[in-house]
GROMACS .gro file of C-alpha atoms in nm:
model
  194
    1MET     CA    1  -3.684  -1.170   0.984
    2LYS     CA    2  -3.380  -1.327   0.826
    3HIS     CA    3  -3.044  -1.138   0.831
    4ARG     CA    4  -2.834  -1.130   0.498
    5GLU     CA    5  -2.552  -1.354   0.541
    6LYS     CA    6  -2.211  -1.238   0.451
    7PRO     CA    7  -2.055  -1.399   0.140
    8VAL     CA    8  -1.837  -1.709   0.211
    9ARG     CA    9  -1.454  -1.676   0.135
   10ILE     CA   10  -1.347  -1.925  -0.112
   11LYS     CA   11  -1.019  -2.106   0.011
   12LEU     CA   12  -0.791  -2.185  -0.261
   13SER     CA   13  -0.493  -2.439  -0.250
   14PRO     CA   14  -0.141  -2.326  -0.352
   15ALA     CA   15  -0.178  -2.507  -0.682
   16GLN     CA   16  -0.513  -2.322  -0.754
   17LYS     CA   17  -0.355  -1.998  -0.690
   18ASP     CA   18  -0.047  -2.088  -0.888
   19ALA     CA   19  -0.293  -2.156  -1.177
   20ILE     CA   20  -0.421  -1.783  -1.149
   21TYR     CA   21  -0.082  -1.650  -1.121
   22ALA     CA   22   0.011  -1.827  -1.439
   23LEU     CA   23  -0.277  -1.651  -1.629
   24PRO     CA   24  -0.166  -1.340  -1.833
   25LEU     CA   25  -0.156  -1.026  -1.610
   26SER     CA   26  -0.462  -0.874  -1.807
   27SER     CA   27  -0.666  -1.179  -1.701
   28GLN     CA   28  -0.564  -1.142  -1.314
   29PHE     CA   29  -0.699  -0.789  -1.260
   30ARG     CA   30  -1.044  -0.634  -1.298
   31ILE     CA   31  -1.150  -0.259  -1.291
   32VAL     CA   32  -1.321  -0.172  -0.956
   33TYR     CA   33  -1.303   0.210  -1.003
   34MET     CA   34  -1.261   0.461  -1.261
   35ASP     CA   35  -1.195   0.833  -1.183
   36ALA     CA   36  -1.450   1.031  -1.370
   37GLY     CA   37  -1.213   1.350  -1.390
   38SER     CA   38  -0.901   1.177  -1.500
   39GLY     CA   39  -1.000   0.857  -1.683
   40PHE     CA   40  -0.767   0.665  -1.491
   41SER     CA   41  -0.853   0.339  -1.332
   42VAL     CA   42  -0.812   0.106  -1.005
   43TYR     CA   43  -0.738  -0.248  -1.113
   44GLN     CA   44  -0.781  -0.512  -0.843
   45HIS     CA   45  -0.635  -0.854  -0.849
   46ILE     CA   46  -0.889  -1.129  -0.844
   47LEU     CA   47  -0.723  -1.288  -0.554
   48VAL     CA   48  -0.742  -0.956  -0.339
   49ASP     CA   49  -0.905  -1.040   0.010
   50ALA     CA   50  -1.175  -0.784   0.035
   51TRP     CA   51  -1.254  -0.891   0.364
   52ALA     CA   52  -0.914  -0.802   0.507
   53PRO     CA   53  -0.906  -0.556   0.777
   54ASP     CA   54  -0.702  -0.296   0.588
   55TYR     CA   55  -0.889  -0.343   0.260
   56ALA     CA   56  -1.112  -0.027   0.277
   57GLN     CA   57  -0.802   0.173   0.364
   58ILE     CA   58  -0.607   0.042   0.064
   59LEU     CA   59  -0.919   0.107  -0.170
   60ALA     CA   60  -0.950   0.447  -0.067
   61VAL     CA   61  -0.590   0.530  -0.121
   62ALA     CA   62  -0.598   0.355  -0.470
   63LYS     CA   63  -0.898   0.556  -0.563
   64ALA     CA   64  -0.700   0.893  -0.469
   65TYR     CA   65  -0.411   0.785  -0.692
   66ALA     CA   66  -0.645   0.724  -0.983
   67ALA     CA   67  -0.694   1.101  -0.995
   68GLU     CA   68  -0.355   1.092  -1.166
   69THR     CA   69  -0.243   0.751  -1.268
   70ASP     CA   70  -0.355   0.399  -1.313
   71CYS     CA   71  -0.327   0.208  -1.006
   72TRP     CA   72  -0.328  -0.182  -0.927
   73ILE     CA   73  -0.442  -0.338  -0.603
   74ASN     CA   74  -0.210  -0.651  -0.530
   75PRO     CA   75  -0.302  -0.956  -0.348
   76GLU     CA   76  -0.127  -1.085  -0.032
   77MET     CA   77   0.103  -1.360  -0.164
   78ASP     CA   78   0.164  -1.626   0.088
   79GLN     CA   79   0.494  -1.837   0.117
   80ASN     CA   80   0.359  -2.131  -0.087
   81VAL     CA   81   0.333  -1.946  -0.413
   82SER     CA   82   0.572  -2.025  -0.685
   83GLU     CA   83   0.863  -1.791  -0.773
   84VAL     CA   84   0.751  -1.769  -1.123
   85GLY     CA   85   0.402  -1.624  -1.016
   86ARG     CA   86   0.576  -1.387  -0.767
   87ARG     CA   87   0.820  -1.263  -1.019
   88LYS     CA   88   0.533  -1.210  -1.273
   89LEU     CA   89   0.311  -1.007  -1.043
   90TYR     CA   90   0.605  -0.827  -0.862
   91PRO     CA   91   0.898  -0.768  -1.117
   92GLY     CA   92   1.185  -0.594  -0.952
   93ILE     CA   93   1.086  -0.674  -0.602
   94GLU     CA   94   1.309  -0.875  -0.399
   95ASP     CA   95   1.256  -1.153  -0.134
   96ASN     CA   96   0.872  -1.226  -0.020
   97ALA     CA   97   0.769  -0.856  -0.021
   98ASN     CA   98   0.407  -0.775  -0.079
   99PRO     CA   99   0.339  -0.400  -0.171
  100ASP     CA  100  -0.034  -0.308  -0.154
  101LEU     CA  101  -0.039  -0.116  -0.475
  102LYS     CA  102   0.148  -0.049  -0.790
  103THR     CA  103   0.095   0.275  -0.997
  104ASP     CA  104   0.221   0.377  -1.350
  105LYS     CA  105   0.363   0.701  -1.203
  106TYR     CA  106   0.513   0.605  -0.879
  107GLY     CA  107   0.585   0.245  -0.878
  108TYR     CA  108   0.504   0.034  -0.583
  109ILE     CA  109   0.326   0.191  -0.286
  110ASP     CA  110   0.253   0.040   0.068
  111VAL     CA  111  -0.033   0.155   0.263
  112LYS     CA  112   0.021   0.201   0.626
  113SER     CA  113  -0.238   0.336   0.868
  114PRO     CA  114  -0.091   0.362   1.212
  115HIS     CA  115  -0.333   0.351   1.524
  116ASN     CA  116  -0.120   0.617   1.701
  117LYS     CA  117   0.127   0.882   1.590
  118ARG     CA  118   0.423   0.700   1.775
  119ASN     CA  119   0.406   0.429   1.517
  120ILE     CA  120   0.434   0.670   1.210
  121VAL     CA  121   0.817   0.659   1.124
  122ARG     CA  122   0.822   0.269   1.213
  123ASN     CA  123   0.524   0.224   0.972
  124ALA     CA  124   0.712   0.402   0.690
  125ASN     CA  125   1.017   0.196   0.743
  126LEU     CA  126   0.807  -0.107   0.732
  127ALA     CA  127   0.659  -0.010   0.397
  128CYS     CA  128   1.037   0.066   0.268
  129THR     CA  129   1.112  -0.314   0.352
  130GLN     CA  130   0.824  -0.412   0.080
  131GLY     CA  131   1.035  -0.227  -0.190
  132ALA     CA  132   0.760   0.046  -0.204
  133ILE     CA  133   0.705   0.416  -0.112
  134ALA     CA  134   0.514   0.446   0.200
  135VAL     CA  135   0.171   0.635   0.201
  136LEU     CA  136   0.091   0.687   0.572
  137THR     CA  137  -0.285   0.751   0.631
  138ASP     CA  138  -0.502   0.893   0.911
  139LEU     CA  139  -0.766   0.648   0.862
  140ALA     CA  140  -0.676   0.430   1.191
  141LEU     CA  141  -0.582   0.705   1.415
  142GLU     CA  142  -0.859   0.724   1.696
  143LYS     CA  143  -0.937   1.069   1.818
  144GLU     CA  144  -0.610   1.224   1.680
  145GLU     CA  145  -0.549   1.437   1.378
  146ILE     CA  146  -0.216   1.513   1.197
  147SER     CA  147  -0.159   1.865   1.136
  148GLN     CA  148   0.059   2.015   0.857
  149GLU     CA  149   0.330   2.090   1.115
  150GLU     CA  150   0.319   1.734   1.248
  151LEU     CA  151   0.318   1.588   0.894
  152ASP     CA  152   0.647   1.800   0.804
  153LYS     CA  153   0.818   1.680   1.125
  154PHE     CA  154   0.717   1.332   1.078
  155THR     CA  155   0.835   1.356   0.717
  156GLU     CA  156   1.184   1.523   0.826
  157ARG     CA  157   1.217   1.226   1.078
  158ILE     CA  158   1.171   0.951   0.797
  159PHE     CA  159   1.428   1.103   0.591
  160SER     CA  160   1.654   1.200   0.876
  161GLU     CA  161   2.009   1.061   0.905
  162HIS     CA  162   1.897   0.932   1.249
  163ASN     CA  163   1.657   0.688   1.113
  164ARG     CA  164   1.895   0.401   1.080
  165ASN     CA  165   1.897   0.059   1.192
  166TYR     CA  166   2.155  -0.136   1.422
  167LEU     CA  167   2.406  -0.157   1.137
  168GLY     CA  168   2.389   0.189   1.048
  169ASP     CA  169   2.207   0.163   0.731
  170PRO     CA  170   1.916   0.393   0.646
  171ASN     CA  171   1.562   0.243   0.734
  172TYR     CA  172   1.391   0.444   0.482
  173ILE     CA  173   1.570   0.449   0.133
  174LYS     CA  174   1.293   0.585  -0.105
  175GLN     CA  175   1.336   0.943  -0.220
  176GLU     CA  176   0.959   1.005  -0.145
  177VAL     CA  177   0.704   0.950   0.123
  178HIS     CA  178   0.336   1.003   0.053
  179TRP     CA  179   0.035   1.078   0.313
  180PHE     CA  180  -0.331   1.035   0.289
  181ILE     CA  181  -0.472   1.281   0.521
  182LYS     CA  182  -0.828   1.379   0.542
  183GLY     CA  183  -0.902   1.212   0.191
  184HIS     CA  184  -0.622   1.386   0.010
  185LEU     CA  185  -0.285   1.261  -0.111
  186ILE     CA  186   0.029   1.466  -0.013
  187LYS     CA  187   0.351   1.368  -0.179
  188CYS     CA  188   0.679   1.479   0.006
  189ASN     CA  189   1.038   1.418  -0.097
  190ARG     CA  190   1.378   1.453   0.050
  191SER     CA  191   1.424   1.806  -0.072
  192LYS     CA  192   1.077   1.980  -0.097
  193LYS     CA  193   0.711   1.894  -0.038
  194GLN     CA  194   0.524   1.863  -0.363
   0.00000   0.00000   0.00000
């Protein structure tokens, strides 16, 4: 009996990737999911690596956002991509940031799935360095669940005055942090939970 082989990843040169990034944005994305209730869609960039370890998590979160807004899954851009291509795909994002998602309603979103609860605040801070709102998931937690009480405490710690870098600057500057817990999106801001 012959086993089915996994499709082979196609390796593209920086020049080939730049040619794709030069296309109109509408040609760079395709619909991978449409929410039946809302009619909103998840669009995926043609260079997204569907074999990436976190792809299933990113797709699950994108589908949840499609219940209320269109959502785009962005590719991982390497350092060799032209600045023109980067600015086209990520307008308003500085440096070499690569947020996982973009939504019409919330802007850039970066999906973080910590393996243990000790890393939740650090993961939120890392998402913020991507110029994005953090969406923290329970998808990689092993044998742990996040209770509502813990979610509230972690949210408070993320927004806390004590969450600062060595220069005294806030680590998390966004006004919202999102959670994807047990398959549901929960949106929190500095003043109240939505």
